[in-house]
Short mmCIF file of C-alpha atoms in Angstrom, two decimals:
data_model
loop_
_atom_site.label_atom_id
_atom_site.label_comp_id
_atom_site.label_asym_id
_atom_site.label_seq_id
_atom_site.Cartn_x
_atom_site.Cartn_y
_atom_site.Cartn_z
CA MET A 1 79.15 41.39 -1.32
CA ASN A 2 81.42 39.32 0.56
CA SER A 3 79.02 41.25 3.36
CA LYS A 4 75.46 40.34 1.65
CA ARG A 5 77.03 36.11 0.98
CA MET A 6 77.69 36.27 4.17
CA LEU A 7 74.11 37.86 5.13
CA VAL A 8 72.32 34.97 2.62
CA ALA A 9 75.12 31.74 4.90
CA VAL A 10 73.16 33.31 7.66
CA GLY A 11 69.73 32.39 6.94
CA SER A 12 69.97 29.51 5.83
CA ALA A 13 72.18 28.23 8.38
CA ALA A 14 68.93 28.97 10.44
CA ALA A 15 66.25 27.83 8.19
CA VAL A 16 68.10 24.74 8.24
CA VAL A 17 68.78 24.27 12.05
CA ALA A 18 64.56 25.07 12.36
CA LEU A 19 64.05 22.66 9.99
CA VAL A 20 65.30 19.92 11.55
CA ALA A 21 64.28 20.72 15.55
CA GLY A 22 60.61 20.41 13.60
CA CYS A 23 61.41 17.84 12.49
CA THR A 24 63.14 16.58 15.72
CA SER A 25 60.37 17.62 17.62
CA ASP A 26 57.43 16.73 15.37
CA GLU A 27 59.56 12.51 15.64
CA SER A 28 60.05 12.51 18.83
CA ASP A 29 56.30 14.43 19.85
CA ASP A 30 55.55 11.29 17.24
CA ASN A 31 57.29 8.20 19.39
CA ALA A 32 56.03 10.30 22.73
CA THR A 33 52.14 8.85 21.01
CA THR A 34 52.90 5.95 19.87
CA SER A 35 54.17 4.57 23.08
CA ALA A 36 51.52 6.07 25.21
CA THR A 37 49.42 4.11 22.43
CA THR A 38 51.27 0.58 23.32
CA SER A 39 51.00 1.27 26.64
CA ALA A 40 47.31 1.92 26.62
CA SER A 41 47.04 -1.60 23.76
CA VAL A 42 49.26 -2.99 26.77
CA SER A 43 46.65 -1.95 29.82
CA ALA A 44 43.66 -2.94 27.65
CA SER A 45 45.23 -5.94 26.56
CA GLY A 46 45.80 -7.57 29.97
CA THR A 47 42.28 -6.20 31.07
CA ALA A 48 41.13 -8.14 28.27
CA GLU A 49 42.58 -11.16 29.31
CA GLN A 50 41.75 -11.30 33.09
CA GLY A 51 37.93 -10.60 32.75
CA GLY A 52 38.63 -13.52 28.96
CA PRO A 53 35.52 -15.55 28.04
CA HIS A 54 33.26 -16.45 31.57
CA ASN A 55 30.21 -17.32 31.71
CA ASP A 56 27.32 -17.65 34.39
CA ALA A 57 28.51 -20.30 36.49
CA ASP A 58 32.32 -18.53 36.62
CA VAL A 59 30.29 -15.43 37.97
CA GLU A 60 28.58 -17.37 40.83
CA TYR A 61 31.63 -19.39 41.53
CA VAL A 62 33.89 -16.60 42.24
CA GLN A 63 31.23 -14.90 44.05
CA MET A 64 30.55 -18.14 46.38
CA MET A 65 34.11 -19.40 47.18
CA ILE A 66 35.43 -15.54 47.75
CA PRO A 67 33.76 -15.62 50.86
CA HIS A 68 33.89 -18.96 51.31
CA HIS A 69 37.85 -18.49 51.41
CA GLU A 70 37.33 -15.61 54.01
CA GLN A 71 36.05 -17.65 56.35
CA ALA A 72 38.93 -20.20 55.62
CA VAL A 73 41.15 -17.41 56.86
CA GLU A 74 40.09 -16.67 59.74
CA MET A 75 38.84 -20.01 61.49
CA ALA A 76 42.68 -20.72 60.12
CA GLU A 77 43.47 -16.81 62.38
CA LEU A 78 41.72 -18.33 65.92
CA VAL A 79 44.97 -20.91 65.14
CA PRO A 80 48.38 -19.94 66.52
CA SER A 81 46.18 -18.60 70.19
CA ARG A 82 43.78 -21.12 71.13
CA THR A 83 46.58 -24.46 70.63
CA GLY A 84 49.86 -25.58 70.89
CA ASN A 85 49.64 -28.42 68.10
CA PRO A 86 52.65 -27.86 65.96
CA ASP A 87 50.61 -29.89 63.06
CA ILE A 88 47.73 -28.41 62.96
CA ILE A 89 49.87 -24.37 64.08
CA ALA A 90 51.62 -25.55 60.90
CA LEU A 91 48.21 -26.94 58.33
CA ALA A 92 46.54 -23.46 59.50
CA ASP A 93 49.50 -21.33 58.30
CA GLN A 94 49.44 -22.64 55.29
CA ILE A 95 46.12 -22.53 54.66
CA GLU A 96 45.94 -18.69 55.37
CA LYS A 97 49.52 -18.24 52.99
CA ALA A 98 47.13 -19.66 50.40
CA GLN A 99 43.55 -18.34 50.59
CA GLY A 100 44.17 -15.21 51.15
CA PRO A 101 46.34 -14.39 47.41
CA GLU A 102 43.25 -16.28 46.15
CA ILE A 103 40.85 -14.24 47.26
CA GLU A 104 42.61 -10.85 45.73
CA GLN A 105 42.70 -13.08 42.68
CA MET A 106 39.33 -13.27 42.57
CA GLU A 107 38.32 -10.01 43.96
CA GLY A 108 39.99 -8.79 40.51
CA TRP A 109 37.82 -10.73 37.92
CA LEU A 110 35.37 -9.83 39.55
CA LYS A 111 36.53 -6.25 38.44
CA ALA A 112 37.40 -7.11 35.20
CA TRP A 113 34.24 -8.70 34.65
CA GLY A 114 31.85 -6.01 35.66
CA ALA A 115 30.83 -8.46 38.81
CA PRO A 116 29.69 -7.29 42.25
CA GLU A 117 32.48 -8.47 44.76
CA PRO A 118 29.53 -10.40 47.74
CA SER A 119 29.20 -8.89 50.93
CA LYS A 120 29.48 -10.77 54.43
CA ALA A 121 25.97 -10.57 54.58
CA GLU A 122 24.95 -12.89 51.59
CA ALA A 123 27.71 -15.88 51.88
CA PRO A 124 25.53 -19.10 52.77
CA GLY A 125 23.87 -19.64 55.86
CA ALA A 126 23.76 -15.59 56.64
CA THR A 127 21.60 -13.41 57.04
CA SER A 128 21.52 -9.60 57.29
CA ASP A 129 23.50 -8.90 60.31
CA GLY A 130 25.55 -11.34 59.10
CA MET A 131 24.06 -14.14 61.88
CA ASP A 132 22.02 -17.79 60.81
CA HIS A 133 19.89 -17.39 63.88
CA ASP A 134 17.66 -20.05 63.17
CA GLY A 135 16.16 -22.16 65.87
CA MET A 136 19.22 -20.06 68.36
CA GLU A 137 15.60 -17.74 69.91
CA GLY A 138 16.65 -20.13 73.12
CA ASP A 139 14.17 -21.37 76.11
CA GLY A 140 17.68 -20.43 79.23
CA THR A 141 17.84 -23.76 79.06
CA SER A 142 20.41 -24.60 76.47
CA MET A 143 23.91 -26.14 77.14
CA PRO A 144 27.06 -23.86 76.85
CA MET A 145 28.29 -23.56 72.88
CA GLN A 146 31.77 -24.36 73.89
CA SER A 147 30.21 -28.05 75.57
CA MET A 148 29.50 -29.20 73.11
CA PRO A 149 30.02 -32.10 70.77
CA MET A 150 30.92 -32.01 67.43
CA THR A 151 28.20 -33.95 66.57
CA SER A 152 25.30 -33.02 68.72
CA MET A 153 26.11 -29.31 67.24
CA ASN A 154 25.36 -30.13 63.50
CA SER A 155 22.73 -32.28 64.75
CA MET A 156 20.18 -29.02 66.07
CA PRO A 157 18.10 -26.66 64.58
CA GLY A 158 20.53 -23.00 63.25
CA MET A 159 23.57 -25.09 63.70
CA GLU A 160 24.06 -27.29 60.35
CA GLY A 161 26.55 -24.59 58.96
CA GLY A 162 25.63 -22.53 55.88
CA GLY A 163 26.10 -25.00 52.46
CA HIS A 164 29.50 -25.45 50.72
CA GLY A 165 30.65 -26.53 53.61
CA MET A 166 31.08 -23.47 55.53
CA MET A 167 30.02 -23.39 59.32
CA SER A 168 26.79 -20.73 61.11
CA ALA A 169 27.78 -18.67 62.82
CA GLU A 170 27.12 -20.31 66.30
CA GLN A 171 29.81 -23.04 65.16
CA MET A 172 32.17 -20.26 64.72
CA GLN A 173 31.01 -18.75 67.94
CA ALA A 174 31.94 -21.93 69.56
CA LEU A 175 35.08 -22.67 67.62
CA GLU A 176 36.27 -18.82 69.00
CA ASN A 177 35.42 -19.97 72.88
CA ALA A 178 37.07 -23.31 72.66
CA LYS A 179 40.90 -24.23 73.78
CA ASP A 180 43.54 -27.21 73.30
CA ALA A 181 42.36 -31.05 72.63
CA GLU A 182 38.70 -29.61 72.69
CA PHE A 183 39.58 -26.86 70.04
CA ASP A 184 42.03 -29.16 67.93
CA LYS A 185 39.31 -32.53 67.24
CA MET A 186 36.49 -29.12 66.72
CA TRP A 187 38.39 -26.69 64.70
CA LEU A 188 39.44 -30.17 61.83
CA GLU A 189 36.23 -31.61 61.45
CA LEU A 190 35.05 -28.30 60.56
CA MET A 191 37.93 -27.36 58.27
CA ILE A 192 37.41 -30.75 56.96
CA ALA A 193 33.42 -30.62 55.99
CA HIS A 194 34.92 -26.65 55.07
CA HIS A 195 37.43 -28.66 52.03
CA GLN A 196 35.02 -30.55 51.44
CA GLY A 197 32.96 -28.12 50.35
CA ALA A 198 35.03 -26.22 48.15
CA VAL A 199 35.75 -29.52 46.63
CA ALA A 200 33.06 -30.57 45.80
CA SER A 201 32.45 -27.26 44.30
CA SER A 202 35.77 -26.81 42.40
CA GLU A 203 35.12 -29.94 40.79
CA GLN A 204 31.55 -29.11 39.82
CA ILE A 205 32.78 -26.04 38.10
CA LEU A 206 35.04 -27.71 36.60
CA GLN A 207 32.31 -29.44 34.06
CA THR A 208 29.68 -25.77 33.83
CA GLY A 209 33.01 -23.71 33.74
CA GLU A 210 34.38 -21.33 30.68
CA SER A 211 36.81 -19.39 32.42
CA GLU A 212 40.36 -20.93 31.61
CA GLN A 213 41.95 -19.10 35.27
CA VAL A 214 38.48 -19.78 37.23
CA ARG A 215 39.63 -23.34 36.02
CA GLN A 216 43.03 -23.93 36.31
CA LEU A 217 42.32 -22.77 40.19
CA ALA A 218 39.25 -24.55 41.26
CA GLN A 219 41.96 -27.57 40.17
CA GLN A 220 44.36 -26.42 42.65
CA ILE A 221 41.36 -26.38 44.83
CA VAL A 222 41.06 -29.58 44.60
CA SER A 223 44.78 -31.44 44.12
CA SER A 224 45.26 -29.22 47.46
CA GLN A 225 42.22 -29.56 49.55
CA GLN A 226 42.29 -33.31 48.42
CA ALA A 227 45.28 -33.96 50.65
CA GLU A 228 45.12 -30.55 52.94
CA ILE A 229 41.62 -33.83 53.86
CA ALA A 230 43.61 -36.44 54.27
CA GLN A 231 46.06 -34.80 57.09
CA MET A 232 43.54 -33.35 58.74
CA GLU A 233 41.56 -37.15 59.03
CA ALA A 234 44.60 -38.15 59.68
CA LEU A 235 45.92 -35.74 63.02
CA LEU A 236 42.57 -36.59 64.13
CA ASN A 237 43.09 -40.79 63.99
CA LYS A 238 45.77 -39.94 65.77
#
């Protein structure tokens, strides 16, 4: 009799253990499912927020501003090897550190929006090989670009720059060939025009854009680059 009672007790205990284990497993599965769902929801929410309300003007502005920023960074990278002017070196470093992260930010927006990133060939003033060849066939009598004053460069066909203040390939080549005081003057004048183009485009998107994130960046560009324009104009007048 005692043996039968013991067997019943053992059987009951085993059933309870199995039941508890099953409940625990179900609860763990439920928690895992809930956690995965929550994580997916947060991720989707983040993507939706980044992609947020926007219009065609926002997309066009970002697609234009990415190569615009890339050229500013390229100009800034020329500075340390071409001048010893500490003010220009510091300003170039400031521009590079500010605009590099902004490029990544804008590329993220285009990805979230499902919009294509601009290629370098699509940059204003560039042809399919990335060069603006208009007016540059030459007859063997053209003066070396590195010796051209800025007023002469900007008045020659094909040397006007690419729009939105961007340099043409020829202006970039001339800048690369310049050194010291000549480089300083050329770099400041070209970067002022470059900044003015960015400010004008940013002021326009503040009126026509829909994306709050784009508007915040545009306002930041207006404020920071207007201050840098004033700084560069002061350096030119030293």
